[in-house]
Amino acid sequence: MFSLPFLLGFAGTIVAVLGSPGSPSLSSRVLHEYRRDVPTGWTLHKRADPDATLPLSIALVQPNLHNLESYLLDIADPESPNYGKHWSPAKVAETFRPSPETLDVVHSWLTTDGVDPARIQLSRDGSYVRLNVSVAEAERLLATQYYVYQNEDGATHYGCQHGYHLPEHVSPHVDLVTPTIHFGTLTASFGPSRRSEHSSVKSSGRLQRVSQGVTPLTAASTADSGSGCDEQTTLDCIRQLYGFNYNVAAADKNTVGILELGTQNYNASDLDAFFKTYAPDEVGSRPKLISIDGGSENPGQSNGGLVTESDLDFMLVMGLLGKKQTVYQYQIGDGIGGIFEPLFAAFDQQYCKDAGYSGDSSCGGTMRTNVISVSYAGGESGPTSSTQRTCNEMGKLALSGLTFVLASGDWGVSALPGESCLKPDGTVDKIVNGATSFYPDFPATCPYVTVVGATAVKEGGSTSDPEVATSSFPSGGGFSNVFARPSYQDRVVSTYLSKYAPSYGADIYNRTGRGYPDVAANGNNIVVAYYGRPGTASGTSASAPIFAAMIAAVNDARIAAGKSPVGWINPALYSSTFANIFNDVTEGDNPGCGTRGFPAAPGWDPVTGLGTVNFPRMLSRFMALP
């Protein structure tokens, strides 16, 4: 079985650590987690001030996670008699609540090592123990040394790169501790931090601030006939490509949200300029803000490099669904520690308070929309404990009926630009430095999310012609090194590997891993507006919100008919029941890491997934389910 020596937490090396006065004089500890390298973009800055305060978070081992996939299949497999019977948040919390033994062991360790019990707090679902400690206390508790790290933007992070230790009897009860070796490394699939050559207004060369790169279109196309969609993909092009003409019927009961990060925000004038041409009845419409960890909207944002992502998301989802459907804007604060823990915290009040996310008065009371579109991603590298924990939390939310739709990334078989690939020891580096293994994207590799690759209308073609994989940029796709191939993928992925996969060596990619993307949608030359003028943009960050809008429409129809939202959709999409809803994409590839990547092929492939969807057929299949 393919394996790269990723930076795992383990209980292998036992060390003796001298305790402080008042604690046991000698305590056997094991190395719980470590990492070999500092993530790309971060550098060690200095030793941490021993008196600085750290919000220590201890993620406890949760029972029943080995059953998570079977629980999900029971409510998401179209053949299951329990299809659509999503769990309540209370049932989810109780099923995965850590055992009393785990709580006792961790609590006893902390108090024995000198922590006042009054400082120890437990999240409402019992999954996290949190306490504020000084750096000196953290170093004693974890037998480590803390440093301050700095990223390219000047942001700082407290961590202990070389690992931390736990008492031998405590380690089996803890998934991970933060802040330690985990760095927030998620970035936008279409955003200024990625600075990709393709994710930009057409002819701009690089996505930077709009003032440096926008070349306005001389005339914005309406593409009513379906021609010209190879050069300018309008809302009408998208409707024609997928038969997506839907009138919302249950807007007051249905919900859809889009995740945005930091200072990336929409520009209200741009929205109106876009709507004036392509959705006149939506002029003046705005997304509804849900602030998380201090996130705020800035509809007057004038920095073009910070509006690109949000403008694109809201123009597409709002434009395709129409004025009646409210679209929610999950705006995360600075996101330095990542974007998913603040999101999970926003759904759990006690979790939120314990974690210190105090920027929003609705902290912990945040509504869960039925669909969340996410165009931020990072690489599947670093500690697998954090990767697995994030994926499991997404799976638990899917149990309650939430659909995560994610962009697959814009660099082919690499998760980052600039030919960033994996070396034999699992670290990320350039090809010239010996990094030749494919670098999967996370959270796209999580089996509990639906991942969308990008397609394009073939040059000179129309919306009636088969689409191709994008060539202006390589759509992200490949196989996980952390998550095994889920059962719902077995048939189609095995077919691809046996008939169409390139003959790369076993050290290049993991043939037994979860394959991605799942589906595809157009992500090429999407017409948008910047500074009130039309332009075009490309990236899987367009593909994800397009598909999310279609799933939101499916939910609307089901809710109007008295049925539940679809929730986790992957088992249905891969089932024989849904086999004829796809427009197969068989042309193109996704190069990277010094190779041509993977070729598109009949059926599923790691470039465009199962293909693009025929919306009327997809809607019909979902409506036929209970």
XYZ file of C-alpha atoms in Angstrom:
626
model
C 0.000 0.000 0.000
C 1.298 3.447 -0.926
C 2.426 5.456 2.034
C 4.312 8.655 2.616
C 5.804 9.216 6.085
C 3.489 12.078 6.966
C 3.929 13.930 10.198
C 1.890 11.749 12.492
C 1.080 12.000 16.180
C 2.292 8.848 17.885
C 3.081 7.343 21.234
C 6.384 5.797 20.334
C 9.202 7.518 22.167
C 8.953 7.686 25.949
C 10.836 10.390 27.772
C 11.152 11.359 31.401
C 10.171 14.943 32.122
C 11.035 16.694 35.332
C 7.908 18.114 36.932
C 7.589 21.464 38.630
C 7.377 21.895 42.399
C 4.136 20.477 43.678
C 3.755 18.016 40.812
C 5.127 14.484 40.563
C 8.903 14.684 40.454
C 9.148 12.402 37.450
C 6.469 11.759 34.855
C 6.722 9.356 31.914
C 5.753 11.142 28.761
C 5.349 10.131 25.143
C 5.815 12.208 22.034
C 2.228 12.831 20.937
C 2.708 14.873 17.740
C 5.524 16.511 15.822
C 6.247 17.890 12.381
C 9.406 17.925 10.295
C 8.954 21.285 8.670
C 7.348 24.662 9.111
C 4.491 25.129 6.582
C 5.165 27.066 3.419
C 4.992 30.802 4.078
C 5.880 30.582 7.780
C 9.267 31.133 9.457
C 10.487 30.808 13.030
C 10.686 34.311 14.481
C 11.709 34.076 18.151
C 11.206 32.253 21.443
C 7.822 32.898 22.986
C 7.483 35.166 26.023
C 6.947 32.817 29.008
C 4.308 35.152 30.442
C 2.220 35.339 27.247
C -1.227 33.744 27.501
C -2.244 30.810 25.312
C -5.828 29.541 24.869
C -4.970 25.850 25.200
C -7.478 23.523 23.550
C -7.373 19.767 24.111
C -9.368 17.757 21.574
C -10.537 14.584 23.257
C -10.801 11.218 21.543
C -14.409 10.655 20.483
C -16.152 7.276 20.479
C -18.038 5.830 17.502
C -16.048 7.671 14.832
C -15.334 4.290 13.254
C -19.085 4.132 12.604
C -19.392 7.642 11.131
C -19.461 6.524 7.501
C -22.051 3.807 8.194
C -24.221 6.298 10.112
C -24.036 8.661 7.143
C -24.724 5.978 4.558
C -27.845 4.986 6.494
C -29.364 8.430 5.837
C -27.663 9.289 2.518
C -27.696 6.075 0.469
C -30.688 6.286 -1.895
C -31.327 2.563 -1.293
C -31.593 3.018 2.486
C -35.072 3.018 4.081
C -33.810 5.840 6.311
C -32.807 8.164 3.471
C -33.235 11.804 4.446
C -33.803 11.101 8.151
C -31.077 13.422 9.379
C -29.991 13.402 12.990
C -30.676 16.193 15.442
C -27.606 18.135 16.658
C -28.304 16.730 20.133
C -28.170 13.139 18.871
C -24.937 13.840 17.008
C -23.363 15.352 20.117
C -24.436 12.480 22.371
C -23.240 9.778 19.966
C -19.729 11.180 19.756
C -19.399 12.527 23.296
C -16.067 11.440 24.852
C -16.357 8.843 27.596
C -16.378 9.750 31.299
C -13.077 7.881 31.604
C -11.466 10.158 28.997
C -12.725 13.260 30.790
C -11.512 11.981 34.155
C -8.050 11.076 32.866
C -7.458 14.459 31.233
C -8.920 16.418 34.143
C -6.815 14.491 36.646
C -3.654 15.077 34.620
C -4.205 18.840 34.510
C -5.061 19.232 38.187
C -2.232 16.940 39.308
C 0.175 19.076 37.299
C -0.951 22.190 39.155
C -3.887 23.597 37.158
C -6.685 25.061 39.278
C -9.879 23.076 38.468
C -11.792 26.371 38.201
C -9.774 27.235 35.084
C -10.724 24.052 33.239
C -13.731 24.301 30.947
C -15.490 21.620 28.910
C -17.309 22.266 25.639
C -21.036 21.583 25.635
C -20.641 18.458 23.519
C -17.803 17.258 25.744
C -15.321 17.063 22.870
C -12.873 19.758 23.997
C -11.204 20.773 27.230
C -10.026 24.377 27.219
C -8.062 26.579 29.567
C -5.978 29.712 29.386
C -2.374 29.116 30.377
C 0.875 31.023 30.243
C 3.518 29.888 27.784
C 5.580 28.697 30.757
C 2.665 26.556 31.996
C 2.069 25.131 28.531
C 5.738 24.226 28.182
C 5.611 22.389 31.518
C 2.341 20.587 30.777
C 3.412 19.519 27.293
C 7.156 19.120 27.837
C 8.004 21.350 24.904
C 9.286 24.786 23.935
C 7.105 27.466 22.346
C 8.184 29.838 19.610
C 6.601 32.702 17.720
C 6.279 32.074 13.979
C 5.598 34.715 11.363
C 4.013 34.355 7.935
C 4.645 36.298 4.751
C 1.895 38.776 5.617
C 3.372 39.562 9.022
C 0.828 37.580 11.049
C 2.182 35.684 14.056
C 1.437 32.251 15.469
C 2.477 30.562 18.722
C 3.589 26.979 18.280
C 6.063 24.240 19.087
C 7.191 22.958 15.726
C 9.255 20.046 16.999
C 6.397 18.447 18.886
C 4.922 18.065 22.336
C 4.574 15.288 24.900
C 1.734 13.940 27.014
C 1.754 11.568 29.979
C 1.761 8.028 28.683
C -1.646 7.197 30.181
C -3.181 10.450 28.848
C -2.040 10.207 25.225
C -4.624 7.549 24.151
C -7.425 9.866 25.291
C -6.314 12.951 23.302
C -6.544 13.582 19.559
C -4.513 16.776 19.529
C -3.653 19.912 21.469
C -3.618 23.431 20.042
C -1.852 25.757 19.625
C 1.091 23.436 19.095
C 2.245 22.136 15.715
C -0.846 23.075 13.694
C -0.797 26.122 11.448
C -3.742 27.654 9.622
C -2.750 27.223 5.968
C -6.021 27.434 4.056
C -6.166 29.910 1.201
C -8.599 30.867 -1.495
C -8.897 28.879 -4.700
C -9.433 32.253 -6.309
C -7.954 35.013 -4.219
C -5.061 37.406 -3.777
C -3.022 35.097 -1.583
C -2.924 32.514 -4.362
C -1.727 34.976 -7.021
C -2.343 32.445 -9.777
C -1.840 33.287 -13.400
C -5.298 32.133 -14.414
C -7.455 33.295 -11.525
C -7.773 36.829 -12.753
C -9.760 39.130 -14.883
C -9.020 38.160 -18.447
C -5.714 39.441 -19.829
C -4.538 40.544 -16.401
C -1.857 37.879 -16.157
C -1.904 37.547 -12.361
C -4.586 37.919 -9.742
C -3.448 40.834 -7.670
C -5.177 44.074 -6.802
C -7.692 44.970 -9.449
C -6.085 48.317 -10.098
C -2.967 46.516 -11.258
C -4.547 43.899 -13.434
C -8.049 44.486 -14.773
C -8.581 44.743 -18.488
C -12.308 45.510 -18.880
C -14.255 43.805 -21.620
C -15.177 46.213 -24.381
C -18.645 44.693 -24.546
C -20.371 42.324 -22.149
C -22.043 39.356 -23.817
C -25.559 38.217 -23.050
C -24.951 34.903 -24.867
C -28.668 34.300 -25.327
C -28.033 31.960 -28.239
C -25.467 29.798 -26.471
C -22.689 30.961 -28.773
C -19.797 33.016 -27.430
C -19.838 31.142 -24.112
C -16.306 29.935 -24.749
C -15.098 33.518 -24.368
C -17.613 34.965 -21.906
C -19.562 32.655 -19.593
C -22.655 34.527 -18.466
C -25.487 33.395 -16.200
C -27.452 32.485 -19.323
C -24.536 30.339 -20.532
C -24.607 28.457 -17.216
C -28.378 27.995 -17.420
C -28.085 26.642 -20.951
C -25.169 24.339 -20.171
C -26.966 22.582 -17.326
C -30.649 23.274 -17.961
C -30.675 25.279 -14.771
C -33.850 27.332 -14.990
C -35.484 27.164 -11.593
C -38.009 29.350 -9.790
C -37.605 29.312 -6.017
C -40.707 28.098 -4.161
C -39.685 27.774 -0.477
C -37.259 30.645 0.082
C -38.574 31.267 3.599
C -37.677 27.708 4.637
C -34.541 27.016 2.623
C -31.032 28.329 3.342
C -27.707 28.574 1.519
C -24.447 30.101 2.742
C -21.053 31.070 1.353
C -17.896 31.050 3.454
C -15.612 34.088 3.183
C -12.378 34.805 4.995
C -10.724 37.784 6.632
C -10.910 41.049 4.722
C -12.067 39.426 1.486
C -15.480 40.971 0.976
C -17.919 41.842 -1.760
C -18.256 45.293 -3.254
C -21.887 46.450 -3.361
C -21.396 48.630 -6.429
C -19.915 45.685 -8.304
C -22.882 43.497 -7.377
C -25.308 46.113 -8.673
C -23.317 46.632 -11.875
C -23.445 42.886 -12.505
C -27.107 42.527 -11.599
C -28.077 45.490 -13.763
C -26.984 43.535 -16.848
C -27.691 39.928 -15.887
C -30.348 39.950 -13.120
C -32.079 43.375 -13.121
C -34.582 42.502 -10.387
C -31.686 41.887 -7.978
C -30.205 45.377 -8.105
C -29.958 46.446 -4.464
C -29.992 42.856 -3.133
C -27.276 41.920 -0.670
C -26.188 38.757 1.139
C -27.109 38.510 4.819
C -24.087 38.676 7.108
C -23.302 35.969 9.667
C -20.257 37.230 11.559
C -17.856 34.626 12.957
C -14.800 35.404 15.064
C -15.072 39.130 14.367
C -15.817 38.836 10.651
C -17.462 41.924 9.196
C -18.832 43.032 5.867
C -17.388 45.950 3.982
C -19.646 46.608 0.982
C -17.561 49.646 0.116
C -14.361 47.589 -0.166
C -12.232 49.279 -2.821
C -9.219 46.956 -2.814
C -9.837 44.871 -5.914
C -7.608 42.068 -4.674
C -9.908 41.618 -1.686
C -13.266 41.675 -3.482
C -12.551 39.189 -6.272
C -13.484 36.027 -4.380
C -16.612 37.332 -2.667
C -17.878 39.217 -5.716
C -17.643 36.058 -7.788
C -19.399 33.905 -5.182
C -22.349 36.202 -4.643
C -22.806 37.222 -8.265
C -23.136 33.573 -9.223
C -25.256 32.188 -6.375
C -27.555 35.200 -6.066
C -27.800 35.606 -9.824
C -28.692 31.955 -10.417
C -31.176 31.561 -7.549
C -32.957 34.884 -7.892
C -34.108 37.634 -5.594
C -36.482 35.580 -3.441
C -33.715 33.380 -1.995
C -31.662 34.922 0.816
C -27.979 34.050 0.537
C -26.010 34.079 3.782
C -22.440 35.334 4.099
C -20.425 33.404 6.696
C -17.628 35.913 7.265
C -14.723 34.501 9.311
C -12.374 36.952 11.071
C -8.643 36.887 10.382
C -8.519 33.111 9.845
C -4.921 32.873 11.040
C -5.669 29.633 12.886
C -7.670 28.220 9.990
C -11.281 28.690 8.992
C -13.066 25.541 10.048
C -12.618 25.592 13.825
C -14.230 29.063 14.026
C -17.070 27.755 11.852
C -17.599 24.706 14.060
C -17.452 26.994 17.085
C -20.107 29.235 15.596
C -22.532 26.301 15.601
C -21.912 25.419 19.289
C -22.307 28.130 21.911
C -20.208 26.552 24.653
C -17.522 25.502 22.169
C -17.497 29.068 20.943
C -17.133 30.646 24.373
C -14.488 28.186 25.506
C -12.457 28.737 22.352
C -12.455 32.471 22.888
C -14.274 33.444 19.683
C -15.813 36.583 21.112
C -16.049 38.862 18.093
C -19.740 38.277 17.479
C -22.708 38.520 19.807
C -24.355 35.549 18.061
C -21.310 33.390 18.848
C -22.462 29.793 19.120
C -26.014 30.601 18.087
C -25.212 30.711 14.384
C -27.735 29.136 12.067
C -26.642 26.182 9.954
C -27.581 26.724 6.356
C -28.548 23.655 4.352
C -25.669 24.235 1.917
C -22.297 25.898 2.507
C -20.074 26.748 -0.453
C -16.340 26.936 0.314
C -13.652 28.137 -2.103
C -10.727 27.984 0.330
C -8.329 25.092 0.555
C -4.845 24.047 1.488
C -2.592 21.052 1.124
C -2.973 17.635 2.667
C 0.273 17.823 4.595
C 1.310 18.296 8.172
C -0.245 16.474 11.131
C -2.930 13.997 10.073
C -4.629 14.339 13.473
C -5.847 17.822 12.604
C -6.831 16.800 9.078
C -8.841 13.839 10.322
C -10.472 15.849 13.103
C -11.628 18.534 10.656
C -13.010 15.939 8.259
C -14.843 14.104 11.046
C -16.440 17.349 12.230
C -17.687 17.940 8.676
C -19.089 14.417 8.639
C -20.904 15.041 11.909
C -22.458 18.203 10.469
C -23.479 16.222 7.386
C -25.358 13.843 9.699
C -27.597 16.767 10.635
C -28.361 17.502 6.967
C -25.705 20.011 5.900
C -24.102 19.831 2.434
C -20.524 21.092 2.087
C -19.597 22.058 -1.503
C -15.879 22.738 -2.033
C -13.683 23.942 -4.890
C -11.103 21.341 -5.981
C -8.237 23.822 -6.373
C -6.541 25.404 -9.369
C -3.150 23.718 -9.660
C -3.872 20.273 -10.995
C -2.249 17.502 -8.977
C -0.646 20.033 -6.613
C -2.470 21.843 -3.839
C -0.335 24.965 -4.188
C 1.042 27.066 -7.060
C 4.615 27.034 -8.253
C 4.980 23.280 -8.665
C 4.792 22.626 -4.920
C 4.892 18.854 -4.544
C 5.847 16.229 -1.954
C 9.287 14.866 -1.194
C 9.803 11.244 -0.131
C 9.708 12.263 3.549
C 6.313 13.912 3.085
C 7.478 17.520 3.242
C 6.400 20.097 0.672
C 9.000 21.479 -1.702
C 9.752 22.332 -5.336
C 10.477 19.806 -8.079
C 14.042 21.069 -8.374
C 14.564 20.030 -4.763
C 13.400 16.476 -5.329
C 9.669 16.873 -4.701
C 7.918 14.759 -7.332
C 4.938 13.136 -5.594
C 1.494 14.626 -6.137
C 0.290 16.947 -3.373
C -3.436 16.450 -2.658
C -5.753 19.286 -1.698
C -7.494 19.408 1.682
C -10.325 19.510 2.663
C -11.153 18.289 -0.869
C -9.878 14.847 0.109
C -12.385 14.547 2.978
C -14.984 11.955 1.892
C -17.821 13.846 3.598
C -17.715 16.907 1.322
C -18.700 17.282 -2.329
C -15.840 18.610 -4.441
C -16.253 20.485 -7.720
C -13.692 20.651 -10.518
C -13.730 23.111 -13.422
C -14.765 22.754 -17.056
C -14.884 25.073 -20.050
C -16.811 25.446 -23.277
C -14.425 24.263 -25.953
C -12.816 27.040 -27.979
C -15.153 27.939 -30.822
C -17.899 25.762 -29.359
C -21.317 26.504 -27.892
C -23.353 25.375 -24.892
C -24.766 22.486 -26.931
C -21.285 20.965 -27.340
C -19.586 18.730 -24.735
C -17.452 20.700 -22.310
C -13.760 20.021 -21.720
C -11.473 20.260 -18.704
C -10.051 23.753 -18.360
C -6.769 24.393 -20.141
C -6.225 28.004 -19.045
C -5.461 26.477 -15.628
C -5.311 22.854 -14.426
C -8.348 21.914 -12.370
C -7.432 20.314 -9.050
C -7.789 16.582 -8.656
C -6.106 13.410 -7.457
C -6.095 10.965 -4.561
C -5.772 11.340 -0.802
C -2.775 10.142 1.183
C -4.779 10.276 4.420
C -8.319 9.087 3.677
C -9.019 5.675 2.197
C -11.254 5.391 -0.834
C -14.873 5.398 0.420
C -17.121 2.516 -0.554
C -19.359 4.702 -2.708
C -16.392 5.375 -5.030
C -15.137 1.828 -5.403
C -16.772 0.939 -8.694
C -16.019 4.091 -10.701
C -12.541 4.755 -9.338
C -11.455 1.156 -9.856
C -12.594 1.412 -13.470
C -10.564 4.562 -14.018
C -7.444 3.109 -12.435
C -7.628 -0.086 -14.474
C -8.419 1.501 -17.850
C -7.267 5.112 -18.001
C -4.775 6.008 -15.261
C -1.214 6.889 -16.346
C 1.486 4.399 -15.413
C 3.174 6.497 -12.747
C 5.287 4.824 -10.094
C 3.782 3.807 -6.754
C 5.534 6.730 -5.080
C 3.733 9.372 -7.161
C 0.163 9.016 -5.899
C -1.945 6.785 -3.664
C -4.145 4.458 -5.739
C -6.131 3.422 -2.659
C -7.001 6.947 -1.493
C -10.215 8.966 -1.741
C -10.434 10.362 -5.262
C -11.505 13.912 -6.026
C -13.285 15.890 -7.459
C -16.774 14.384 -7.369
C -18.405 16.570 -10.028
C -17.569 19.581 -12.195
C -19.052 22.866 -13.379
C -17.866 25.645 -15.658
C -15.026 27.697 -14.205
C -13.681 29.448 -17.283
C -14.088 33.064 -18.417
C -16.946 33.732 -15.993
C -18.361 37.202 -16.582
C -18.182 39.379 -13.457
C -18.015 43.088 -12.640
C -15.148 45.065 -11.074
C -15.353 48.784 -10.408
C -18.664 48.681 -12.228
C -17.128 47.337 -15.456
C -17.419 43.857 -16.949
C -14.533 41.416 -16.999
C -13.982 37.670 -16.951
C -12.504 35.436 -14.248
C -11.605 31.771 -14.012
C -11.090 29.201 -11.255
C -12.764 26.363 -9.394
C -13.982 29.111 -7.064
C -16.570 29.752 -9.763
C -17.406 26.077 -10.194
C -18.194 25.481 -6.503
C -20.817 28.238 -6.054
C -22.468 27.269 -9.360
C -22.950 23.703 -8.155
C -23.922 24.895 -4.656
C -26.692 27.004 -6.208
C -28.029 23.910 -7.973
C -28.071 21.870 -4.747
C -29.798 24.770 -2.986
C -32.460 24.646 -5.711
C -32.881 20.896 -5.184
C -33.379 21.528 -1.466
C -35.919 24.226 -2.251
C -37.994 21.828 -4.340
C -37.823 19.064 -1.741
C -38.741 21.399 1.118
C -41.666 22.762 -0.905
C -42.840 19.163 -1.310
C -42.581 18.501 2.423
C -39.307 16.581 2.212
C -35.935 17.066 3.920
C -32.869 18.785 2.447
C -30.503 16.355 0.740
C -27.569 16.706 3.156
C -24.581 14.541 2.236
C -25.066 13.850 -1.471
C -22.018 11.796 -2.475
C -23.544 8.304 -2.075
C -26.494 9.374 -4.222
C -24.345 10.971 -6.931
C -22.223 7.823 -7.271
C -25.196 5.428 -7.220
C -26.712 3.751 -10.280
C -29.915 5.720 -9.630
C -28.116 8.923 -10.642
C -25.969 7.472 -13.428
C -27.672 9.301 -16.315
C -27.729 12.794 -14.780
C -24.164 13.580 -15.848
C -22.669 15.180 -18.934
C -19.458 13.196 -19.293
C -16.252 15.179 -19.803
C -13.571 13.175 -21.599
C -11.127 15.766 -22.920
C -8.313 17.506 -21.044
C -5.996 16.854 -18.115
C -4.636 18.544 -14.969
C -0.831 18.827 -15.161
C 1.466 19.450 -12.233
C 4.577 18.176 -10.417
C 6.426 17.847 -13.720
C 3.783 15.593 -15.298
C 0.603 15.856 -17.347
C -1.290 14.891 -14.206
C -4.349 12.766 -14.927
C -6.341 12.599 -18.169
C -10.093 13.082 -18.317
C -11.793 9.860 -19.410
C -15.217 8.222 -19.837
C -16.990 8.014 -16.474
C -15.340 9.324 -13.317
C -11.863 10.826 -13.531
C -9.663 12.874 -11.131
C -10.032 15.991 -13.298
C -13.791 16.509 -13.698
C -15.186 13.802 -11.422
C -18.412 12.234 -12.657
C -18.861 15.202 -15.004
C -21.190 18.180 -15.064
C -24.864 17.719 -14.227
C -28.077 17.915 -16.184
C -30.066 19.842 -13.585
C -33.590 18.687 -14.550
C -32.490 15.052 -14.356
C -30.700 15.569 -11.042
C -33.725 17.331 -9.608
C -36.003 14.538 -10.776
C -33.851 11.871 -9.111
C -33.667 13.704 -5.805
C -37.394 14.419 -5.860
C -38.076 10.703 -6.313
C -36.306 9.935 -3.045
C -38.253 9.992 0.256
